[in-house]
GROMACS .gro file of C-alpha atoms in nm:
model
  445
    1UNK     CA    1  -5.251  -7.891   1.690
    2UNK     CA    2  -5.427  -7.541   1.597
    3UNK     CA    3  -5.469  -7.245   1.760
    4UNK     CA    4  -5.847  -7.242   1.931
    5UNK     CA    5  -5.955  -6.939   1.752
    6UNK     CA    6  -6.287  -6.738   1.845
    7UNK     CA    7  -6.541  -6.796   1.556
    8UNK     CA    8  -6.721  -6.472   1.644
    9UNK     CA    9  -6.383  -6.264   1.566
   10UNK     CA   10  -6.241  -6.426   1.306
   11UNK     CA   11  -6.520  -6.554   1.117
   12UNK     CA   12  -6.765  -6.238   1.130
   13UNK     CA   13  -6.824  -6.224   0.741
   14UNK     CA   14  -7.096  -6.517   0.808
   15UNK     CA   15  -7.303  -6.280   1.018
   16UNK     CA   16  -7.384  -5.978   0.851
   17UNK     CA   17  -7.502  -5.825   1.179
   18UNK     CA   18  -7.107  -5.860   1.306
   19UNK     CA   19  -7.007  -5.625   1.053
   20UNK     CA   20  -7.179  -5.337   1.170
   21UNK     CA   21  -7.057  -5.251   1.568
   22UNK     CA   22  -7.105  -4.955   1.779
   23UNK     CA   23  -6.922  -4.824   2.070
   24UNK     CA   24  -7.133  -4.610   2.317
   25UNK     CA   25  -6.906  -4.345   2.491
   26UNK     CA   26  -7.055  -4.446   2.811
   27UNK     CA   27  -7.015  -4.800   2.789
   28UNK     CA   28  -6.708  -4.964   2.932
   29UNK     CA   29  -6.456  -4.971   2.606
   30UNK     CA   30  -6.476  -5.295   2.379
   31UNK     CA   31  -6.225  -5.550   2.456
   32UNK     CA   32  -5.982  -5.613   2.146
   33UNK     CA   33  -5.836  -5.975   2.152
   34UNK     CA   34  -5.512  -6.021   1.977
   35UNK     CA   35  -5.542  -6.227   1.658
   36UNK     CA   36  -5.262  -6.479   1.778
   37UNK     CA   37  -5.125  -6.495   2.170
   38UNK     CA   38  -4.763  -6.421   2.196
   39UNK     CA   39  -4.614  -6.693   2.427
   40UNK     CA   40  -4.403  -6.541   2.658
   41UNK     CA   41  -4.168  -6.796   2.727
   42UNK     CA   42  -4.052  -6.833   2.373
   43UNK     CA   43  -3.685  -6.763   2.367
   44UNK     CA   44  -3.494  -6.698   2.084
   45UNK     CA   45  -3.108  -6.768   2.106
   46UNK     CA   46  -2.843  -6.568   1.844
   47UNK     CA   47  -2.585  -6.873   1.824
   48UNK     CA   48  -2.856  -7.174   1.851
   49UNK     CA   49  -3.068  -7.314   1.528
   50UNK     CA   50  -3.448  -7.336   1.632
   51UNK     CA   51  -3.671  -7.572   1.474
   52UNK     CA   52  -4.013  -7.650   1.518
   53UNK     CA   53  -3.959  -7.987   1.625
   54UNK     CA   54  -3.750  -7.862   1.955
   55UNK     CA   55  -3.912  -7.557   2.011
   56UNK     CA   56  -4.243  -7.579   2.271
   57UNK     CA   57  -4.399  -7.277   2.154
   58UNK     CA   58  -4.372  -7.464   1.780
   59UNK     CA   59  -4.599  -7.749   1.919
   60UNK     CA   60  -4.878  -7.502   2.009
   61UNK     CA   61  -4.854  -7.365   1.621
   62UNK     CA   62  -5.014  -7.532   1.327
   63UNK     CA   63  -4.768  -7.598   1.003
   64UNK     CA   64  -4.775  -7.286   0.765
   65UNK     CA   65  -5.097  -7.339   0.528
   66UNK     CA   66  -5.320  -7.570   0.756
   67UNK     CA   67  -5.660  -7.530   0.709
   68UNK     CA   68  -5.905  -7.396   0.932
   69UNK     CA   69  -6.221  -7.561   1.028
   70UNK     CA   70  -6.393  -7.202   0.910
   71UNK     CA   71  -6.246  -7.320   0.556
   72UNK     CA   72  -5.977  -6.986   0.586
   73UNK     CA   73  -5.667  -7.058   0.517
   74UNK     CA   74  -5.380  -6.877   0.718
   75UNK     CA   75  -5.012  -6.910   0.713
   76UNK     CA   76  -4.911  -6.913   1.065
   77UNK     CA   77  -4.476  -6.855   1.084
   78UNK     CA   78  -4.315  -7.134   1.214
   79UNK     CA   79  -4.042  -7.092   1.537
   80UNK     CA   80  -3.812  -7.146   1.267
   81UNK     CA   81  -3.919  -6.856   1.104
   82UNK     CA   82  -4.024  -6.633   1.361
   83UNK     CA   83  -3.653  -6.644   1.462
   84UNK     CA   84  -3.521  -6.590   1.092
   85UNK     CA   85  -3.725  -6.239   1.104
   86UNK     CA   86  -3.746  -6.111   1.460
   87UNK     CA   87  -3.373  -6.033   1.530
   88UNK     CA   88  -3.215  -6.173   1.922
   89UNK     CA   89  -3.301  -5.880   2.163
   90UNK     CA   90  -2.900  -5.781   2.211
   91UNK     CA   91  -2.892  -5.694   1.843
   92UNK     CA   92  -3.208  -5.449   1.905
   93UNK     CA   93  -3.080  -5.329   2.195
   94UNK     CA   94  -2.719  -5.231   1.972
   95UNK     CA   95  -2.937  -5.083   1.696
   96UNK     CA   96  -3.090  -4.877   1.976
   97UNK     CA   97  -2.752  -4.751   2.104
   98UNK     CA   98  -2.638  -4.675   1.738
   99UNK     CA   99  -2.948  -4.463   1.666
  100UNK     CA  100  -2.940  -4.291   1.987
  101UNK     CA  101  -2.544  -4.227   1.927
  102UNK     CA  102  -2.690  -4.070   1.576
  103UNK     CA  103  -2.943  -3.881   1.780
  104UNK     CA  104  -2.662  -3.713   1.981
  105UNK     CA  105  -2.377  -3.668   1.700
  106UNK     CA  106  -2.697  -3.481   1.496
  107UNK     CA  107  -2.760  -3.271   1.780
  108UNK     CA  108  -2.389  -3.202   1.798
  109UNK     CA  109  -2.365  -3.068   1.472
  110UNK     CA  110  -2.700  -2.864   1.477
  111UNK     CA  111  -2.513  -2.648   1.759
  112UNK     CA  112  -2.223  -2.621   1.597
  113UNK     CA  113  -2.394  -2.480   1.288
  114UNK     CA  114  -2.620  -2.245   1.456
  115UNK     CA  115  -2.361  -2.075   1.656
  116UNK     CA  116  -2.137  -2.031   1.319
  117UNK     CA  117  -2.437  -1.869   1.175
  118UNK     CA  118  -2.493  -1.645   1.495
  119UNK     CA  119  -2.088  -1.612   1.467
  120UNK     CA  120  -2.108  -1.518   1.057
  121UNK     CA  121  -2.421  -1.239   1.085
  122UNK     CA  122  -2.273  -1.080   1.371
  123UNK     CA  123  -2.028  -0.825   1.397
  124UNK     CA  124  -1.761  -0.978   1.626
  125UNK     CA  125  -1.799  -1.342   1.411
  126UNK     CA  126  -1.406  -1.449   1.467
  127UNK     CA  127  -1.430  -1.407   1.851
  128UNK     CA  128  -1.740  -1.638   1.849
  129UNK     CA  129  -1.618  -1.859   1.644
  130UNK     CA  130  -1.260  -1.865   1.814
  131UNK     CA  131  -1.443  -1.914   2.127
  132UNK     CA  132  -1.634  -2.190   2.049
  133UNK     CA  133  -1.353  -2.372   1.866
  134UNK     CA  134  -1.116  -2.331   2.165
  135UNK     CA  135  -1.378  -2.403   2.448
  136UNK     CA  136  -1.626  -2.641   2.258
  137UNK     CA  137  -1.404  -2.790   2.006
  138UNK     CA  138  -1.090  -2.840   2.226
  139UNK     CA  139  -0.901  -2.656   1.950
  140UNK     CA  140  -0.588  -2.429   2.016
  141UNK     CA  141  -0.438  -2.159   1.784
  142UNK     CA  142  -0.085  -2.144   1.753
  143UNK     CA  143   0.156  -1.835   1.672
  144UNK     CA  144   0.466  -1.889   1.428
  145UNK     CA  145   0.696  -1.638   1.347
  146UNK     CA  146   0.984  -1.646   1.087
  147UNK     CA  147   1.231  -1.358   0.922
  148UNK     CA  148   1.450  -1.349   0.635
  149UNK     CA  149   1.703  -1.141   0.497
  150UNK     CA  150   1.622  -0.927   0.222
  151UNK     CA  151   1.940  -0.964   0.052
  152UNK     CA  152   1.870  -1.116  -0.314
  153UNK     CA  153   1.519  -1.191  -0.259
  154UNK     CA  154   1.328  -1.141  -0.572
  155UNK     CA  155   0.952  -1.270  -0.537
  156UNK     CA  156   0.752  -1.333  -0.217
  157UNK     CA  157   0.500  -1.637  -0.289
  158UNK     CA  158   0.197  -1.637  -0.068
  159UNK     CA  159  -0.068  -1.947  -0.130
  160UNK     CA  160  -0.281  -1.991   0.097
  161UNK     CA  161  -0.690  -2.027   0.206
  162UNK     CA  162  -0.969  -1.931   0.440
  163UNK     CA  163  -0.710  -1.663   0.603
  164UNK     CA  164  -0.684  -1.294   0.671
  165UNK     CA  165  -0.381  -1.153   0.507
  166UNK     CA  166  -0.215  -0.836   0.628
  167UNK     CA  167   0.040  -0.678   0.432
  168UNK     CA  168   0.250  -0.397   0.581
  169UNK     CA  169   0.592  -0.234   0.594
  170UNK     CA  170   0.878  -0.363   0.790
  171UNK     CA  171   1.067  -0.150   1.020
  172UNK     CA  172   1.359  -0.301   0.943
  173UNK     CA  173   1.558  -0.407   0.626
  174UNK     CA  174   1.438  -0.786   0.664
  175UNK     CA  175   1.109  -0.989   0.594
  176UNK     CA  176   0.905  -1.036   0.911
  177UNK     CA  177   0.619  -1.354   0.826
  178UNK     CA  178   0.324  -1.416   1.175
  179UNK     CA  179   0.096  -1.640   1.170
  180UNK     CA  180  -0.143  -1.704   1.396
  181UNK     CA  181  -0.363  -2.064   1.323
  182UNK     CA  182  -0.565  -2.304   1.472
  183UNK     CA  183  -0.377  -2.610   1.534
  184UNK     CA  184  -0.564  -2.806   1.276
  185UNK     CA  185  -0.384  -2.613   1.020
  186UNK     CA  186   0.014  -2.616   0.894
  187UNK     CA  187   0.250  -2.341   0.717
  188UNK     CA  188   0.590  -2.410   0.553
  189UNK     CA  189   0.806  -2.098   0.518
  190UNK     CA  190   1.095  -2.136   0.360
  191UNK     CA  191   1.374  -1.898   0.154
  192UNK     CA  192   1.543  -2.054  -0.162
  193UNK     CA  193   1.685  -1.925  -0.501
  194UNK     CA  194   1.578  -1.564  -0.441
  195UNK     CA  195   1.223  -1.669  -0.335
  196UNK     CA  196   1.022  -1.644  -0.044
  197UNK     CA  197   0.730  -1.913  -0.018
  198UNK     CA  198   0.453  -1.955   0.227
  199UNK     CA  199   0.228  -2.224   0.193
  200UNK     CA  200  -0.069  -2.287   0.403
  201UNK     CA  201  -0.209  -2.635   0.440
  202UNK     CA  202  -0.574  -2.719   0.388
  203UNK     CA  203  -0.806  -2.713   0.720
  204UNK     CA  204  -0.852  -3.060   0.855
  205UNK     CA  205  -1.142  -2.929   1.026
  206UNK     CA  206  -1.481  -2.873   0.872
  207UNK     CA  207  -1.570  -2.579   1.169
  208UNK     CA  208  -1.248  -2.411   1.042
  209UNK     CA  209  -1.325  -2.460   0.671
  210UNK     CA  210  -1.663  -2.262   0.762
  211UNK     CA  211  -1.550  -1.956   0.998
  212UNK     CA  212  -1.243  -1.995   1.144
  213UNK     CA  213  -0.962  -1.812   0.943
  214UNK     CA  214  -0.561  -1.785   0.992
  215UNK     CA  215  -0.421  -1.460   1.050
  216UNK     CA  216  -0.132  -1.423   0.821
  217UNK     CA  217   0.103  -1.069   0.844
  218UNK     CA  218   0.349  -0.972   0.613
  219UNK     CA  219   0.629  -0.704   0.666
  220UNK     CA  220   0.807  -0.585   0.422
  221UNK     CA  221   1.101  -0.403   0.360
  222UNK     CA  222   1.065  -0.020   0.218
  223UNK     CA  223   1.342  -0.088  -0.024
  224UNK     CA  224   1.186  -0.400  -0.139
  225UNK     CA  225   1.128  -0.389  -0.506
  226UNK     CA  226   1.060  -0.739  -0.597
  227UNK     CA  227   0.739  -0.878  -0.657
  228UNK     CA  228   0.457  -0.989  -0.405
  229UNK     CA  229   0.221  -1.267  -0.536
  230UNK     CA  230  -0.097  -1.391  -0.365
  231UNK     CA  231  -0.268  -1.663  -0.492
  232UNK     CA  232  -0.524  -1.725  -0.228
  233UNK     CA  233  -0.915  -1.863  -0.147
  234UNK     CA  234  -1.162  -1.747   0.100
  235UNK     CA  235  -0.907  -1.528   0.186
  236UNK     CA  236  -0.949  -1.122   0.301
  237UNK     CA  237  -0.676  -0.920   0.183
  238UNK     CA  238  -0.534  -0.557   0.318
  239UNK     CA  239  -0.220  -0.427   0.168
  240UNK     CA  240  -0.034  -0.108   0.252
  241UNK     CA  241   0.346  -0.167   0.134
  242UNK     CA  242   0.513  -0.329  -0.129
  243UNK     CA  243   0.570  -0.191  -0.588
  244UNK     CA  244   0.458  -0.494  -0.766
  245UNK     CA  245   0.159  -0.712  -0.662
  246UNK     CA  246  -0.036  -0.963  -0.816
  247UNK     CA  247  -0.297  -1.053  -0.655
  248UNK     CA  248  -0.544  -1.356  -0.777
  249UNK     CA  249  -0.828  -1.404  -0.494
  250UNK     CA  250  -1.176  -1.582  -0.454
  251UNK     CA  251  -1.453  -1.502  -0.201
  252UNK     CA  252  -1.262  -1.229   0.027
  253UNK     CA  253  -1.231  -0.832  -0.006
  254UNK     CA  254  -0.924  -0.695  -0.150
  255UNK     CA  255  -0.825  -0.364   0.026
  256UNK     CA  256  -0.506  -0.187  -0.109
  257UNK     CA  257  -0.431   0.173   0.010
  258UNK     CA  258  -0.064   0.374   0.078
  259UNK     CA  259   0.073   0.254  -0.176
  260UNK     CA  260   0.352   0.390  -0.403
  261UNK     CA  261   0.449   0.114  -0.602
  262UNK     CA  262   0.503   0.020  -0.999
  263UNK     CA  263   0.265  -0.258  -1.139
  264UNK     CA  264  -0.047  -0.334  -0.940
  265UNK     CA  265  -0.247  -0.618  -1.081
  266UNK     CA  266  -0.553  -0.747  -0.938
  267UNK     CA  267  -0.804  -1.045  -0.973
  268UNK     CA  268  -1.066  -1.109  -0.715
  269UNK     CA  269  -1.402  -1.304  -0.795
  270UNK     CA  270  -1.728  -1.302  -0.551
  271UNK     CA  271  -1.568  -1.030  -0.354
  272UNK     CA  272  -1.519  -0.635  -0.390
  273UNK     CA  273  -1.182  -0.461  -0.454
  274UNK     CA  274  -1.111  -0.143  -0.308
  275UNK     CA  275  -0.807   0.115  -0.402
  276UNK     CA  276  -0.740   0.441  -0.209
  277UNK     CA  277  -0.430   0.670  -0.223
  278UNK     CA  278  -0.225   0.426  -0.473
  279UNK     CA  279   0.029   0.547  -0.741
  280UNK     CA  280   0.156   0.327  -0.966
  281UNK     CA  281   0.292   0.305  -1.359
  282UNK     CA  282  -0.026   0.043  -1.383
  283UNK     CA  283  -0.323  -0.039  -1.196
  284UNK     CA  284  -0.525  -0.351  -1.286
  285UNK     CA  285  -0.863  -0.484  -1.132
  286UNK     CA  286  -1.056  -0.766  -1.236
  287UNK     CA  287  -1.331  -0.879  -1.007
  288UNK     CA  288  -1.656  -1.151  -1.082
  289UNK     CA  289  -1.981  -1.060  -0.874
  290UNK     CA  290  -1.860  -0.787  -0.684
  291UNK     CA  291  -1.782  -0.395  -0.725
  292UNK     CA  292  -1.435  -0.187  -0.764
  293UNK     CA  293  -1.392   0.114  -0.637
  294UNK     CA  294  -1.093   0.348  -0.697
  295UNK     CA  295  -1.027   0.678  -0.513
  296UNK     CA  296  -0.770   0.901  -0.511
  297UNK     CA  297  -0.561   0.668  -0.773
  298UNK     CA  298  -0.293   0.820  -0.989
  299UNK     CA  299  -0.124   0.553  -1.281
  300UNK     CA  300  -0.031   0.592  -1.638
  301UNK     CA  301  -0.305   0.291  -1.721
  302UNK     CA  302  -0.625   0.274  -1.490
  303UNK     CA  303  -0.761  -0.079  -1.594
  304UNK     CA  304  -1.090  -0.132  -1.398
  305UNK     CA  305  -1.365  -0.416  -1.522
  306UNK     CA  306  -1.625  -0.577  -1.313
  307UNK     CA  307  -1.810  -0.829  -1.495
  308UNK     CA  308  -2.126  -0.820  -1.277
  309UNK     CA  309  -2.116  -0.534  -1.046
  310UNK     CA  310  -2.013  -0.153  -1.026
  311UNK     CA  311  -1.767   0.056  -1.106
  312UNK     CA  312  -1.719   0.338  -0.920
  313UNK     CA  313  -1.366   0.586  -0.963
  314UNK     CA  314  -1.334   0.934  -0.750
  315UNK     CA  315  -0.992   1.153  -0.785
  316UNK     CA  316  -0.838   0.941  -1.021
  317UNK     CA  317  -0.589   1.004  -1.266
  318UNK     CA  318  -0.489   0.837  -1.569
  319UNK     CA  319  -0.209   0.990  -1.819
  320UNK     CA  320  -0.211   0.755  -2.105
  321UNK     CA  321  -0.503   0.512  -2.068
  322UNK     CA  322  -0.861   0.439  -1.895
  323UNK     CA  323  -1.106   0.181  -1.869
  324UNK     CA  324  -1.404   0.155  -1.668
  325UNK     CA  325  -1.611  -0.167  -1.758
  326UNK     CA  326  -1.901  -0.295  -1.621
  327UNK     CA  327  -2.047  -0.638  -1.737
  328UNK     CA  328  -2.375  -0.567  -1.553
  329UNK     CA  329  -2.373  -0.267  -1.314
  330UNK     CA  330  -2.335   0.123  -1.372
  331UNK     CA  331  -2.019   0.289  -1.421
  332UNK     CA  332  -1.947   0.618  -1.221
  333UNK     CA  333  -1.668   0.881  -1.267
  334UNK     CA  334  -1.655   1.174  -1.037
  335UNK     CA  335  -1.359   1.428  -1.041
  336UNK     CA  336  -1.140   1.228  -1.245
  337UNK     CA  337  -0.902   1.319  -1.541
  338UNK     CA  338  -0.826   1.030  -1.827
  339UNK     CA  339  -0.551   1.172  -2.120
  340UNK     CA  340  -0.523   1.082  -2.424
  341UNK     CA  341  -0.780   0.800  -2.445
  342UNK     CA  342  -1.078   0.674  -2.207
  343UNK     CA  343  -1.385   0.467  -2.208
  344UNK     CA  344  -1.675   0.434  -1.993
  345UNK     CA  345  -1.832   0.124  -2.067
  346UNK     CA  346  -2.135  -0.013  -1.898
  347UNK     CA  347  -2.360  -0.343  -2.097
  348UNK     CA  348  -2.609  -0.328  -1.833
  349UNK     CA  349  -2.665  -0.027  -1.674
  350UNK     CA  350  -2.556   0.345  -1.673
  351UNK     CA  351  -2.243   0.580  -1.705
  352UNK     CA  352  -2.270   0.884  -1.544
  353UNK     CA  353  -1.951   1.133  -1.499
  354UNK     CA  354  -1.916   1.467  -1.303
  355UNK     CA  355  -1.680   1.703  -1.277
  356UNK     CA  356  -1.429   1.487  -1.510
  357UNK     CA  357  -1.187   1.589  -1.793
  358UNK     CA  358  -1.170   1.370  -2.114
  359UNK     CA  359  -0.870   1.428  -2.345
  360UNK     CA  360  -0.760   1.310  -2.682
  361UNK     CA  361  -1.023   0.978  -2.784
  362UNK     CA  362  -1.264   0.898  -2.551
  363UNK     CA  363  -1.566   0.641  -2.574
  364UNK     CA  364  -1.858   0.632  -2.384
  365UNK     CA  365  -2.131   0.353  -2.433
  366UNK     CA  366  -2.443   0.230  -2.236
  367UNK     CA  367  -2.634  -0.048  -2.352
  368UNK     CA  368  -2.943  -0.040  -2.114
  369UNK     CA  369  -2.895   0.266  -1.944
  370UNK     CA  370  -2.873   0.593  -1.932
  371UNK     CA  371  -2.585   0.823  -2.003
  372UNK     CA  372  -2.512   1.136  -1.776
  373UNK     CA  373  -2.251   1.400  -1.765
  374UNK     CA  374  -2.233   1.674  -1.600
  375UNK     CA  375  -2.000   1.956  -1.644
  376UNK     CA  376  -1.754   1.769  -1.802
  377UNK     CA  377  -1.425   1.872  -2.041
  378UNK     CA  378  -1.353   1.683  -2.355
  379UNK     CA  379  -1.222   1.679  -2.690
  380UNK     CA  380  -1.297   1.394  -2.887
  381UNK     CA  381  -1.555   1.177  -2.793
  382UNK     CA  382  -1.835   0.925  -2.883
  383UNK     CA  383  -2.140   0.867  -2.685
  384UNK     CA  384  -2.360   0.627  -2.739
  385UNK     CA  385  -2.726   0.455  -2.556
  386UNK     CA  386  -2.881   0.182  -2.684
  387UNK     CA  387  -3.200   0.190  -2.444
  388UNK     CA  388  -3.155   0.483  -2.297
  389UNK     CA  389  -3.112   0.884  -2.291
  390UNK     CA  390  -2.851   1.075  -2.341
  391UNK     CA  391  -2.843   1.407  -2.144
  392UNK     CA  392  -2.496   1.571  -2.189
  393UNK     CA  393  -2.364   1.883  -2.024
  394UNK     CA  394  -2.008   2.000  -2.067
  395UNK     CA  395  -1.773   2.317  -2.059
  396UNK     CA  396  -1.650   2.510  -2.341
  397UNK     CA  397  -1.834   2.585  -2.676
  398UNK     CA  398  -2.032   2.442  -2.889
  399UNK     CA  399  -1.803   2.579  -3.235
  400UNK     CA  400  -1.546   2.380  -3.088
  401UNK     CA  401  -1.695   2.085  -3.247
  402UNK     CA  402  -1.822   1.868  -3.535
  403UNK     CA  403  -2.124   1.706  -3.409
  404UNK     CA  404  -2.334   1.476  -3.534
  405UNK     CA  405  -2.614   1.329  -3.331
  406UNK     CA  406  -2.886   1.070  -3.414
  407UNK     CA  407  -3.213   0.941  -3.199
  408UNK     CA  408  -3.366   0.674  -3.350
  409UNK     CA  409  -3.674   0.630  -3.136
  410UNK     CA  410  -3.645   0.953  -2.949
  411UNK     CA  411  -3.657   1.287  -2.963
  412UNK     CA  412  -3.313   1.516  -3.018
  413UNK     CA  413  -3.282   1.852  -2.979
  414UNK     CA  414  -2.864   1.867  -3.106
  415UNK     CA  415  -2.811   1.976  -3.461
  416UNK     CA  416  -2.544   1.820  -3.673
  417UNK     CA  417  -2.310   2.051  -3.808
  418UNK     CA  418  -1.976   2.297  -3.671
  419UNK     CA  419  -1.634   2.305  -3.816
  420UNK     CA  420  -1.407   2.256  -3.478
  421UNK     CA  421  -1.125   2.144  -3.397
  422UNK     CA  422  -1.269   1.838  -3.186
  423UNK     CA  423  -1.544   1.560  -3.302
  424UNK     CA  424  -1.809   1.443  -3.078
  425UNK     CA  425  -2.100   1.153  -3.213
  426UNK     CA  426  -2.388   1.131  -3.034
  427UNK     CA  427  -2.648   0.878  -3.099
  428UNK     CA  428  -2.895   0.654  -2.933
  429UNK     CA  429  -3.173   0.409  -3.081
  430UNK     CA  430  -3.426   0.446  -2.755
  431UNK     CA  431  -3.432   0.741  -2.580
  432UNK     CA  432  -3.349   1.140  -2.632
  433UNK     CA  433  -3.047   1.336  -2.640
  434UNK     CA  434  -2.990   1.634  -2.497
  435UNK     CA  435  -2.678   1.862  -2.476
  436UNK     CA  436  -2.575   2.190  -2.375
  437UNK     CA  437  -2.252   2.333  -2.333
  438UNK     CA  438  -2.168   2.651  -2.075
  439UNK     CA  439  -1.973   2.844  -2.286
  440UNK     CA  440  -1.650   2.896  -2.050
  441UNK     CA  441  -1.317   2.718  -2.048
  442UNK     CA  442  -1.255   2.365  -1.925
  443UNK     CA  443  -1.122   2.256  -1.622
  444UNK     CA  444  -0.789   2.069  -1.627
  445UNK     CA  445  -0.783   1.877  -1.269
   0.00000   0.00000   0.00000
């Protein structure tokens, strides 16, 4: 049997005048008649098979390609196929309960991220974070505390992540190790064949890989001479006691100050490294991304290279050997004193010194910058600018020295010539040179 459908709404392509309608705002609103009725009491069972021969509403639809008496053909779904693609109304009503459970985990999440964002741009970030993690998170922190005898201990091992380290000296002769951690996060201590080791576990939470960090406190003994290695991530570091560190870090400030020690070696990338009031045979500091700065240090090798920041040295002293490199970033010496050989090397920005004293071989190079030094001492020394001046001025006098001085694309006002005692080269290929020296004695800091 076929549906009884209305000839002047399905069939309107055999009068033209059909085609064209129009709605008058003040009329009441056209009527719009579904193309096919949807029978109401058509019920679809999940567990039962329909076909059209047992299904009522199928006797009221034509088979799929009858012919019309308009000559259009339609294909009208059969029960059996209305029931194939329409799924039972439990399963929509599960699919709505999943999406809305998706709805409300989402919105979750969006508040969790927002407030670490608030919690990482403002200046009290851990007790925000802390907060919400205990209150919102039903998360705990936990404080663990362990000591050990100094008596043969030879290395402390710290590895660890996402933590703030502390690193201080004992009032006693023993090793005092807190930690304070949120519960989602595990530390094995543990003192074996002259060895300390502390080994944090990875987060199991993803709010705690993000913000939340472990407070970790080291105390150490004054006559402790062993070493102290770090090998951390996402990881802040402040040190005041211990002679030999080694330090390798990523993403967290290094801070070392106090400190009378032996061998200091540090490696930190995407985070700065600061020294202040530190004597040692050797200082080391290697950073990625992120600036050094060194004041008041005093070692027999000053090692400082930052491959893409600055380097920055005040009231330092180094008796056999220093090195100031900067990858991409301007390197700055102010009242500092390097014997017996130097360099001040910069391949992407400046060098400027004040106030310094040079002796024995020192090189200075700049290889898009400016160089700049102001009342300086030196012996022997090269300078040299790629695309840049060179504006020199320095104590003592100019017979002192064989100089030799070149400007390529520049203008330079130096003479070559003098039969000193000391050497010094000048020369750069784009800019001008200019020296000048005072005339009195240098300063020895």
């Amino acid at each position: 049997m076929a549906i009884d459908l209305n000839k002047d709404h399905y069939n309107s392509k055999n009068n033209n005048d059909d085609n064209i309608r129009t709605v008058y705002p003040e009329t009441e609103s056209e009527e719009i008649y579904p193309e096919r009725e949807i029978y109401p009491d058509r019920e679809i069972y999940p567990q039962q098979e329909i076909s059209p021969k047992s299904s009522p509403a199928a006797e009221n639809i034509p088979a799929a390609g009858e012919v019309y008496p308009q000559g259009e053909v339609r294909h009208i779904e059969t029960a059996q196929e209305c029931a194939l693609t329409n799924p039972p109304h439990n399963d929509i009503i599960n699919k709505k309960e999943k999406k809305h459970k998706k709805k409300k985990h989402r919105g979750w999440i969006f508040w969790v991220v927002l407030v670490a964002l608030i919690a990482m741009v403002s200046n009290n970030y851990k007790g925000i974070s802390s907060y919400v993690y205990t209150n919102f998170m039903d998360g705990s922190f936990a404080e663990i505390t362990k000591d050990f005898s100094a008596a043969g201990i030879k290395t402390l091992t710290l590895t660890d992540s996402n933590s703030d380290v502390t690193i201080k000296s004992s009032s006693d002769d023993e090793f005092h190790i807190t930690v304070n951690t949120p519960d989602d996060k595990t530390y094995d201590m543990k003192s074996e064949n002259g060895g300390i080791t502390v080994n944090g576990s990875k987060s199991t939470g993803v709010f705690m890989t993000w913000i939340l960090s472990s407070e970790v406190t080291l105390y150490i003994p004054d006559s402790y001479e062993g070493d102290i290695v770090i090998d951390s991530k996402n990881t802040s570091i402040e040190c005041s006691a211990g002679s030999n560190l080694d330090i390798s870090n990523t993403n967290g400030k290094i801070e070392i100050y106090d400190i009378d020690g032996t061998d200091i070696r540090i490696k930190n990338d995407n985070a700065s490294v600061t020294l202040t009031d530190v004597t040692a045979d050797t200082v080391k500091a290697e950073t990625k991304n992120s600036s050094i700065t060194a004041e008041k240090v005093t070692a027999a090798i000053l090692d400082l290279n930052a491959k893409n920041a600055t380097v920055n040295a005040e009231g330092c002293t180094a008796s056999e050997y220093a090195s100031l490199y900067s990858g991409n970033g301007s390197v700055k010496a102010e009242r500092c004193a390097f014997y017996i050989s130097g360099s001040l090397i910069s391949q992407n920005g400046s060098v400027n010194a004040a106030d310094c004293v040079f002796t024995g071989e020192s090189v200075v190079s700049a290889e898009n910058g400016r160089v700049s030094f102001d009342d300086i001492s030196f012996e022997n020394m090269t300078i040299k600018s790629k695309n840049g001046s060179i504006n020199c001025e320095a104590f003592g006098d100019e017979e002192d020295y064989r100089i030799t001085a070149s400007a390529e694309n520049g203008s330079c006002d130096v003479p070559d010539g003098g039969n000193g005692e000391y050497y010094l080269d000048l020369s750069a290929d784009n800019g001008r040179i200019e020296l000048d020296f005072d005339g009195s004695k240098p300063v020895l800091y």
